[in-house]
Coordinates of C-alpha atoms and ligand atoms in Angstrom, one line a residue:
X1 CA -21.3 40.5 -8.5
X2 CA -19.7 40.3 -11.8
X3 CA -19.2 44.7 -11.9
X4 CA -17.0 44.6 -9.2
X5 CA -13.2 45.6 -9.9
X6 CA -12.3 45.5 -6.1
X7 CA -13.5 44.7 -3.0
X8 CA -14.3 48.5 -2.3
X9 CA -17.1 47.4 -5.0
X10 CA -18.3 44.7 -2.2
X11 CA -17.9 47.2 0.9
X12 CA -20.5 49.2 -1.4
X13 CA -23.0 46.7 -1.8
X14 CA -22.7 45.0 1.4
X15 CA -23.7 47.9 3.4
X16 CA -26.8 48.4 1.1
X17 CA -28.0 45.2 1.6
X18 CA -27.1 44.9 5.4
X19 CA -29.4 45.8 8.4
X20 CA -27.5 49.3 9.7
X21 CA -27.2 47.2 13.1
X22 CA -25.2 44.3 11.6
X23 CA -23.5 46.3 9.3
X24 CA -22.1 48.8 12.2
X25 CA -21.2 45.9 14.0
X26 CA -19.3 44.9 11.1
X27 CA -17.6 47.9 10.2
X28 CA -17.1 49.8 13.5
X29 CA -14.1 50.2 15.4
X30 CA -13.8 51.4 19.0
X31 CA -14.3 54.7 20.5
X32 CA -13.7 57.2 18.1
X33 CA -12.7 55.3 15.5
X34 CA -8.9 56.8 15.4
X35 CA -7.1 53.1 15.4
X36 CA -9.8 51.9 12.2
X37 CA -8.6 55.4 10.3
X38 CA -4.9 54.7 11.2
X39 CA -4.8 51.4 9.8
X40 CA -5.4 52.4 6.4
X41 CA -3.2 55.4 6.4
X42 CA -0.7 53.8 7.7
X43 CA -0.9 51.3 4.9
X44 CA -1.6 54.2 2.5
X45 CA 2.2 55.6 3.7
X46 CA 3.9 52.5 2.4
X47 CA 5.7 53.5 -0.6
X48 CA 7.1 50.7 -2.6
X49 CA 10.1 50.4 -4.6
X50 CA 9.9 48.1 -7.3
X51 CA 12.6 46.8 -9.0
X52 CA 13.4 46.3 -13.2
X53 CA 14.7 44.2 -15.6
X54 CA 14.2 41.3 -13.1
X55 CA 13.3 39.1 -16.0
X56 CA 10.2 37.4 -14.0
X57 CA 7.8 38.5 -16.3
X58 CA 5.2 37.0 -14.1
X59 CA 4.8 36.0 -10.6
X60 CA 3.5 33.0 -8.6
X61 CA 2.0 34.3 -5.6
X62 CA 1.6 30.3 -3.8
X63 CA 3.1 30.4 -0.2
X64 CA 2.9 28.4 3.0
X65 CA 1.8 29.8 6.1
X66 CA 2.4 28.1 9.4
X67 CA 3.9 25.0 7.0
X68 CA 0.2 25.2 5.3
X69 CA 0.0 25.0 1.5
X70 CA -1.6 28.7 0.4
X71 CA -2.0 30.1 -2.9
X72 CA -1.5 33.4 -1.7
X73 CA 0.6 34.5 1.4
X74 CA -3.5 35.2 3.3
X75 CA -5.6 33.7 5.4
X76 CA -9.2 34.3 6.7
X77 CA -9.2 36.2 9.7
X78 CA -11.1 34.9 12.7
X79 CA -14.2 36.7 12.8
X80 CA -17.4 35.8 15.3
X81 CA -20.9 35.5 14.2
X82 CA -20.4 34.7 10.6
X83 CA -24.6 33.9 10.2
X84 CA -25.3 37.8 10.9
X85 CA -24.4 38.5 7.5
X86 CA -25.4 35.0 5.5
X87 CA -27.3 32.3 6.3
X88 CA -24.9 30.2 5.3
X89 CA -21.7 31.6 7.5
X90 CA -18.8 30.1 8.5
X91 CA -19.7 27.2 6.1
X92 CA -19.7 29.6 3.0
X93 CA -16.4 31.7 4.0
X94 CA -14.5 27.9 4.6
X95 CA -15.8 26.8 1.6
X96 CA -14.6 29.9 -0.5
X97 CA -11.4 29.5 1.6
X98 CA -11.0 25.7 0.7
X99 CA -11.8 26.4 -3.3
X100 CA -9.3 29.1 -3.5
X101 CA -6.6 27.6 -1.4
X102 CA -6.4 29.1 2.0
X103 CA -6.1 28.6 5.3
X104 CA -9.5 29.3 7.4
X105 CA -9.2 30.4 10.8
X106 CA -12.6 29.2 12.6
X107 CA -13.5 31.9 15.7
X108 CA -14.6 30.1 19.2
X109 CA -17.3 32.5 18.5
X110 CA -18.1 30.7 15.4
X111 CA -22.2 30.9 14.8
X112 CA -21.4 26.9 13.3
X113 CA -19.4 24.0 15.7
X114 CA -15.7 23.3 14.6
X115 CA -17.3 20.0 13.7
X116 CA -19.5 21.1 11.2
X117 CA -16.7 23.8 9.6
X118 CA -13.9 21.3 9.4
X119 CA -16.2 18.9 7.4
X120 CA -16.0 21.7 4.7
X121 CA -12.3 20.7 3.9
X122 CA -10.6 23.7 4.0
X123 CA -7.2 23.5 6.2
X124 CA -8.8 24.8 9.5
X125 CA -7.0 26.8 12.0
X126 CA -8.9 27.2 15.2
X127 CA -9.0 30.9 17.2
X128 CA -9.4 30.7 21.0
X129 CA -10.7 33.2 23.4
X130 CA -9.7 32.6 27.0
X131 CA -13.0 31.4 28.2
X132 CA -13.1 31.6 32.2
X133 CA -12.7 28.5 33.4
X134 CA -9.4 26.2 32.5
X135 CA -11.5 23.2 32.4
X136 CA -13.9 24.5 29.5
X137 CA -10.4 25.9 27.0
X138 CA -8.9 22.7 27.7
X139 CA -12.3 21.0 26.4
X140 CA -12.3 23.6 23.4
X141 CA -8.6 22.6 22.4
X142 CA -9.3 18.9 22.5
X143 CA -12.4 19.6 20.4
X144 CA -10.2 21.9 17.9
X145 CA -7.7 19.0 18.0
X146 CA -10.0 16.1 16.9
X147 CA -12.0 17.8 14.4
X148 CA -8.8 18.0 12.6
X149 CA -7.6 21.8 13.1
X150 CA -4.1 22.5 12.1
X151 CA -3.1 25.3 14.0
X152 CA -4.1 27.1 17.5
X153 CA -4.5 30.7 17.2
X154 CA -5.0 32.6 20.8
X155 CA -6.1 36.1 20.7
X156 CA -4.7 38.0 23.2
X157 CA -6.0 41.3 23.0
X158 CA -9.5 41.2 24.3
X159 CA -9.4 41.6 28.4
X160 CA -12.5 42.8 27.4
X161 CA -14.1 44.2 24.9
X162 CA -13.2 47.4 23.1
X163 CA -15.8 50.5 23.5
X164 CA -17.5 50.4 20.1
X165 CA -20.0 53.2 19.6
X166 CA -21.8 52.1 17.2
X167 CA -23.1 48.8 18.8
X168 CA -23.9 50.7 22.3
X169 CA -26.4 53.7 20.3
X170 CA -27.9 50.5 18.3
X171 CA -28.2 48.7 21.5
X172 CA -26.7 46.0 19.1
X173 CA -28.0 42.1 19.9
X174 CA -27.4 39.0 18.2
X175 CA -30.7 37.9 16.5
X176 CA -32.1 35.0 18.4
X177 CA -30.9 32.1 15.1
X178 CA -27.1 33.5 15.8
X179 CA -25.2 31.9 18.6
X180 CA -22.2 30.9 19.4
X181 CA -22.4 27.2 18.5
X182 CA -19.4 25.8 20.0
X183 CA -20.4 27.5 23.4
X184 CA -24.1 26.3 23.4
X185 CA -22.7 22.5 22.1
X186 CA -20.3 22.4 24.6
X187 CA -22.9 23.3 27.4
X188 CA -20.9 26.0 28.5
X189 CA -23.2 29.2 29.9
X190 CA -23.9 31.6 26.8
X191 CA -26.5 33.5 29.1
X192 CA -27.4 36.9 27.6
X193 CA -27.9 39.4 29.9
X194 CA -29.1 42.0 29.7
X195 CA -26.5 44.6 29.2
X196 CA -26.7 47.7 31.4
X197 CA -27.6 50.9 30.1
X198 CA -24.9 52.4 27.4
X199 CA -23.6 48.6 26.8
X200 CA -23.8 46.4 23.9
X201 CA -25.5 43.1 24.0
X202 CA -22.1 41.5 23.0
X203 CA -20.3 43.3 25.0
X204 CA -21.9 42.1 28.5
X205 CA -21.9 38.5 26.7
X206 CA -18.2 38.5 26.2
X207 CA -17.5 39.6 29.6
X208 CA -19.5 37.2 31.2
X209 CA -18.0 34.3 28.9
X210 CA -14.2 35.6 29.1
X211 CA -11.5 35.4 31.2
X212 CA -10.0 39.2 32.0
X213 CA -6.8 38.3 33.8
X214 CA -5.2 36.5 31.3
X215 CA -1.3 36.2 32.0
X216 CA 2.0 34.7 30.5
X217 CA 1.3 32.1 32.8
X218 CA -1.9 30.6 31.1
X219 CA -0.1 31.2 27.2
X220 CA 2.8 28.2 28.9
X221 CA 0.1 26.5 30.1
X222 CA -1.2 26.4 26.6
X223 CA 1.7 26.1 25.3
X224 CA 2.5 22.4 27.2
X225 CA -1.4 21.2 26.4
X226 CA -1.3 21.4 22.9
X227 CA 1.7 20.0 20.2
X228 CA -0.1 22.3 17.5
X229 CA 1.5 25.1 16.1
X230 CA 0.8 27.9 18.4
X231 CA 0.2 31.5 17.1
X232 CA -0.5 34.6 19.7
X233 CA -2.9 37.1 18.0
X234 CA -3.1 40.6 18.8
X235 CA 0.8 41.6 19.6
X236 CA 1.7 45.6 19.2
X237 CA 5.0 45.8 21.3
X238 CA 8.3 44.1 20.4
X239 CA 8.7 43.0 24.1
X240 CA 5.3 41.3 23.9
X241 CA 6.4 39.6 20.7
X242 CA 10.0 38.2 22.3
X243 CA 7.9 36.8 25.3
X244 CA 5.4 34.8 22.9
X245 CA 8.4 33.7 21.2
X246 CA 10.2 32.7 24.3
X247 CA 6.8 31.3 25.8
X248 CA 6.7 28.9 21.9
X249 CA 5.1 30.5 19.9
X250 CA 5.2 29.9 16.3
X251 CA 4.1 32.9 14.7
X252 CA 2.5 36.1 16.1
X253 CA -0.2 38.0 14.5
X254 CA 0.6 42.2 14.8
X255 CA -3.0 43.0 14.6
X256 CA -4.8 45.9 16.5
X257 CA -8.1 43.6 15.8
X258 CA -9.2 46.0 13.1
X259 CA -9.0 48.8 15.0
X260 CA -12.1 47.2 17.8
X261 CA -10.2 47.2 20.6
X262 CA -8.1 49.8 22.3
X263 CA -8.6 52.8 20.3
X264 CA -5.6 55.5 19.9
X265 CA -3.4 51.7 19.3
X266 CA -0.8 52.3 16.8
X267 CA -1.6 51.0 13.1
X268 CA -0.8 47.4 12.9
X269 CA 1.0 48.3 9.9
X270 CA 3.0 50.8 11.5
X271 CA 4.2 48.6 14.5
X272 CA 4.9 45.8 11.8
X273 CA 9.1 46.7 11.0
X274 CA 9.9 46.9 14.8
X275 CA 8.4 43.4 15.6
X276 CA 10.3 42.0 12.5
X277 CA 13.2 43.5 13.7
X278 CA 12.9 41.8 17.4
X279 CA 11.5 38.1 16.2
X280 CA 11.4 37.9 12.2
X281 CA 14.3 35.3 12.5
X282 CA 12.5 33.6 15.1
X283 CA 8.9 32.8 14.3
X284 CA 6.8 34.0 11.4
X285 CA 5.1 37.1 11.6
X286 CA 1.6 37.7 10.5
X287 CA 0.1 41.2 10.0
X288 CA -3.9 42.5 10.0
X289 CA -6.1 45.1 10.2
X290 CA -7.0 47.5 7.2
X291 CA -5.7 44.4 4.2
X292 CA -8.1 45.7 1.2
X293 CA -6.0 45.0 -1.9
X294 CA -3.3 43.1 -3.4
X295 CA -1.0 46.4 -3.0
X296 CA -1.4 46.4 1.0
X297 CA -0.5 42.6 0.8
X298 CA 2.4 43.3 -1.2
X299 CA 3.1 46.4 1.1
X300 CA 2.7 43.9 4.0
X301 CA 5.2 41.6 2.8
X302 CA 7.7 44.0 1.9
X303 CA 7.6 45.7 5.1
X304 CA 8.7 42.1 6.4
X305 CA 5.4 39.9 7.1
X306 CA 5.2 36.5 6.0
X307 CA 1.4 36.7 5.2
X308 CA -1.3 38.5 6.2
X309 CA -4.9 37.8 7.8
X310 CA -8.2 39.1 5.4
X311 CA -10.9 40.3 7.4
X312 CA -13.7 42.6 6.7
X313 CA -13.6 42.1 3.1
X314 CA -14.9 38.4 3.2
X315 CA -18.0 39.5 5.0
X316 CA -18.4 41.8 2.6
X317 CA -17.9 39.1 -0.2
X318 CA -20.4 36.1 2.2
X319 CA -22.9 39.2 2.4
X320 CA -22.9 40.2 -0.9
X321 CA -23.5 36.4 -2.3
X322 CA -22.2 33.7 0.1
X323 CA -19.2 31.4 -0.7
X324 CA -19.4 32.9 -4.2
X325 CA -19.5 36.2 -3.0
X326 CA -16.5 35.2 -0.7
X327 CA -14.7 33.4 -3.8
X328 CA -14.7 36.2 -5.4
X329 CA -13.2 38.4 -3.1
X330 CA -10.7 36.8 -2.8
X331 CA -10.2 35.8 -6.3
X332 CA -9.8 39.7 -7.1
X333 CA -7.4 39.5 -4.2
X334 CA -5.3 37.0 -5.8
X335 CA -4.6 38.4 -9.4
X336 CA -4.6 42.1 -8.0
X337 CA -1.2 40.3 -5.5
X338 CA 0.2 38.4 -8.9
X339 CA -0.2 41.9 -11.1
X340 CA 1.5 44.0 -8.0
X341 CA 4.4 41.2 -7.7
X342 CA 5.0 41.4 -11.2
X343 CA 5.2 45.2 -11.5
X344 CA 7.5 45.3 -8.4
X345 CA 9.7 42.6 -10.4
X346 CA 8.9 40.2 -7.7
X347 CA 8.8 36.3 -9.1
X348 CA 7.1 35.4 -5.6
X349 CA 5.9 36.5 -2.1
X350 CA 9.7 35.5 -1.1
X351 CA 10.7 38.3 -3.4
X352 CA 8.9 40.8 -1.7
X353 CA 9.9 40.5 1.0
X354 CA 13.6 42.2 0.0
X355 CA 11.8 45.0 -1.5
X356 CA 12.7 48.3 -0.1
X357 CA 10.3 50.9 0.8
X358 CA 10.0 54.9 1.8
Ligands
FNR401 C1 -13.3 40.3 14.3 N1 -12.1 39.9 14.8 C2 -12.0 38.8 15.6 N2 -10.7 38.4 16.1 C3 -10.6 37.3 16.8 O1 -9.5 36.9 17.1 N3 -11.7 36.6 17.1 C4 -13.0 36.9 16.7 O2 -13.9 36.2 17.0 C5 -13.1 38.1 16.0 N4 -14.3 38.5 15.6 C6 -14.5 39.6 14.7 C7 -15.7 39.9 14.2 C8 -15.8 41.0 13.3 C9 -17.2 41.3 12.7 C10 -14.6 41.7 12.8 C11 -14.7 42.8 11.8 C12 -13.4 41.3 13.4 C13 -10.8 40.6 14.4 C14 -10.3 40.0 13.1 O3 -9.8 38.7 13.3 C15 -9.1 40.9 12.5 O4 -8.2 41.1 13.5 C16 -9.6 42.2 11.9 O5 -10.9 42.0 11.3 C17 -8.6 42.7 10.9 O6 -9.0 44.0 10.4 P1 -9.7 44.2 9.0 O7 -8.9 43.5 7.9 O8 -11.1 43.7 9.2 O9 -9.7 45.7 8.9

């Protein structure tokens, strides 16, 4: 897509090439839709102040996330089902991850096996659900493990799935080439039901698959299984934040999944300062949900993140036109960071984060 000048270009044309189902899957948040809206107007808020005369003159925007090489404080957010939008998937978004220089965080709920996306070469994190039964995470982190992944990412804000509107009046199913590959390779049960009346296909299928009553308990647990770096996604509340860091953790990730979860959540980026406040000095802090430019990274950082996680905007990029698609997403992504850096008189993603804002 060589007319695009942002990735509201590729939001555009994805959703005029999508199927309305997939695409309302893709887009839609819970309920009615008040966390999605917040998200971006919360970001929207964020006034910057840049500073002069710092001499720079231009900025580098390479980082390391998690002690992984990045050449841009961002990685690719877990997202589930990445077929429904490409044919090519999760092998497309690591490959335009791996060109660029990112990390690529692999969903259990991946419609490829770990296998098969780590042979892509990108630096792999894997993204764990708490799937009901001990025995069968235990075999998912041993799998993540040997196929090379670099860090464990749990997601802890998904007792079950959020009300989302949109999927429940489309009576939204996967089509029968998507599955969830790791599930169906491990022989674990991916049995669809059929969801009840007013239910979405995925939503029956992720409570039969998930574990509810997930506790601090099970995050030690984890904690003691695995000697990767260990990063608890889906944290609003400062006092959550201190446990996971007391628990081990290594970074937390202030997301409010996009706004798919519990609607009437506060804006990621709005929750953002107080969590810095409580743990910045203690783990890395990872922020998501409403990321659509090189300003809201830069926004991000300055409000005290140390990267952020890009998530709708790569399927917009893999449905537009696969990897390249992807690639260029989040090639606009990189020079639209180096241009804001430079403007705020920031050499790097370091110097951000001292910037001041209103
Ligand atoms: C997600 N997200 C998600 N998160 C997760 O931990 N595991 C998953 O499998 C998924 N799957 C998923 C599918 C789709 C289609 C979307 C849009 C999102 C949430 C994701 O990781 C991230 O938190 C949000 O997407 C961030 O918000 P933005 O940037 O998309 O607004």
């Amino acid at each position: 897509m060589n007319d695009a000048v942002n990735l509201a270009d590729f939001e555009l044309r994805a959703e005029s090439l999508l199927p309305k189902g997939v695409w309302d899957f893709i887009a839609g948040g819970s309920g009615d839709e008040t966390t999605l809206a917040a998200n971006r107007a919360a970001l929207d808020a964020v006034a910057l102040l840049p500073r002069v005369l710092a001499g720079s003159g231009g900025a580098d925007t390479g980082s390391q996330l998690l002690k992984c090489e990045a050449s841009l404080p961002v990685a690719a957010a877990p997202m589930a089902y990445q077929r429904l939008v490409h044919p090519d998937g999760e092998l497309a978004l690591a490959a335009a991850a791996r060109d660029i220089g990112i990390p690529y965080v692999a969903s259990v709920l991946s419609s490829a096996t770990i296998e098969e996306i780590t042979e892509v070469g990108a630096v792999t994190w894997f993204q764990l659900y708490w799937l009901r039964d001990r025995s069968q995470v235990d075999a998912m982190v041993a799998r993540a493990e040997a196929a090379g992944c670099q860090v464990l990412m749990v997601t802890v804000d998904v007792p079950v799935l959020g009300r989302r509107l949109r999927d429940v009046r489309n009576a939204f199913r996967l089509p029968a080439e998507v599955v969830a590959a790791n599930l169906v390779s491990g022989g674990f049960s991916t049995a669809h039901s059929n969801p009840l009346r007013g239910e979405s296909a995925i939503a029956a299928h992720t409570q039969e698959i998930f574990a509810s009553a997930l506790g601090w308990a099970d995050l030690e647990w984890l904690r003691e299984r695995t000697t990767l770096p260990l990063v608890v996604k889906g944290i609003l509340d400062p006092r959550d934040a201190v446990r996971a860091v007391e628990t081990g953790a290594d970074a937390v990730v202030v997301s409010n999944h996009g706004g798919r979860q519990l609607d009437g959540a506060a804006a990621s980026a709005a929750a953002l300062p107080a969590i810095v406040d409580a743990v910045g000095s203690r783990c890395e802090v990872l922020l998501d949900s409403g990321i659509r430019s090189g300003t809201d990274v830069l926004r991000a950082l300055a409000l005290g993140a140390s990267g952020v996680l890009l998530g709708r905007p790569l399927l917009w990029g893999l449905a537009v036109d696969g990897a390249h698609g992807a690639h260029q997403v989040l090639s606009l992504l990189l020079s639209e960071l180096r241009d804001a850096l430079t403007l705020a008189g920031c050499a790097n993603p370091a110097a951000a984060r001292t910037l001041a804002v209103l």
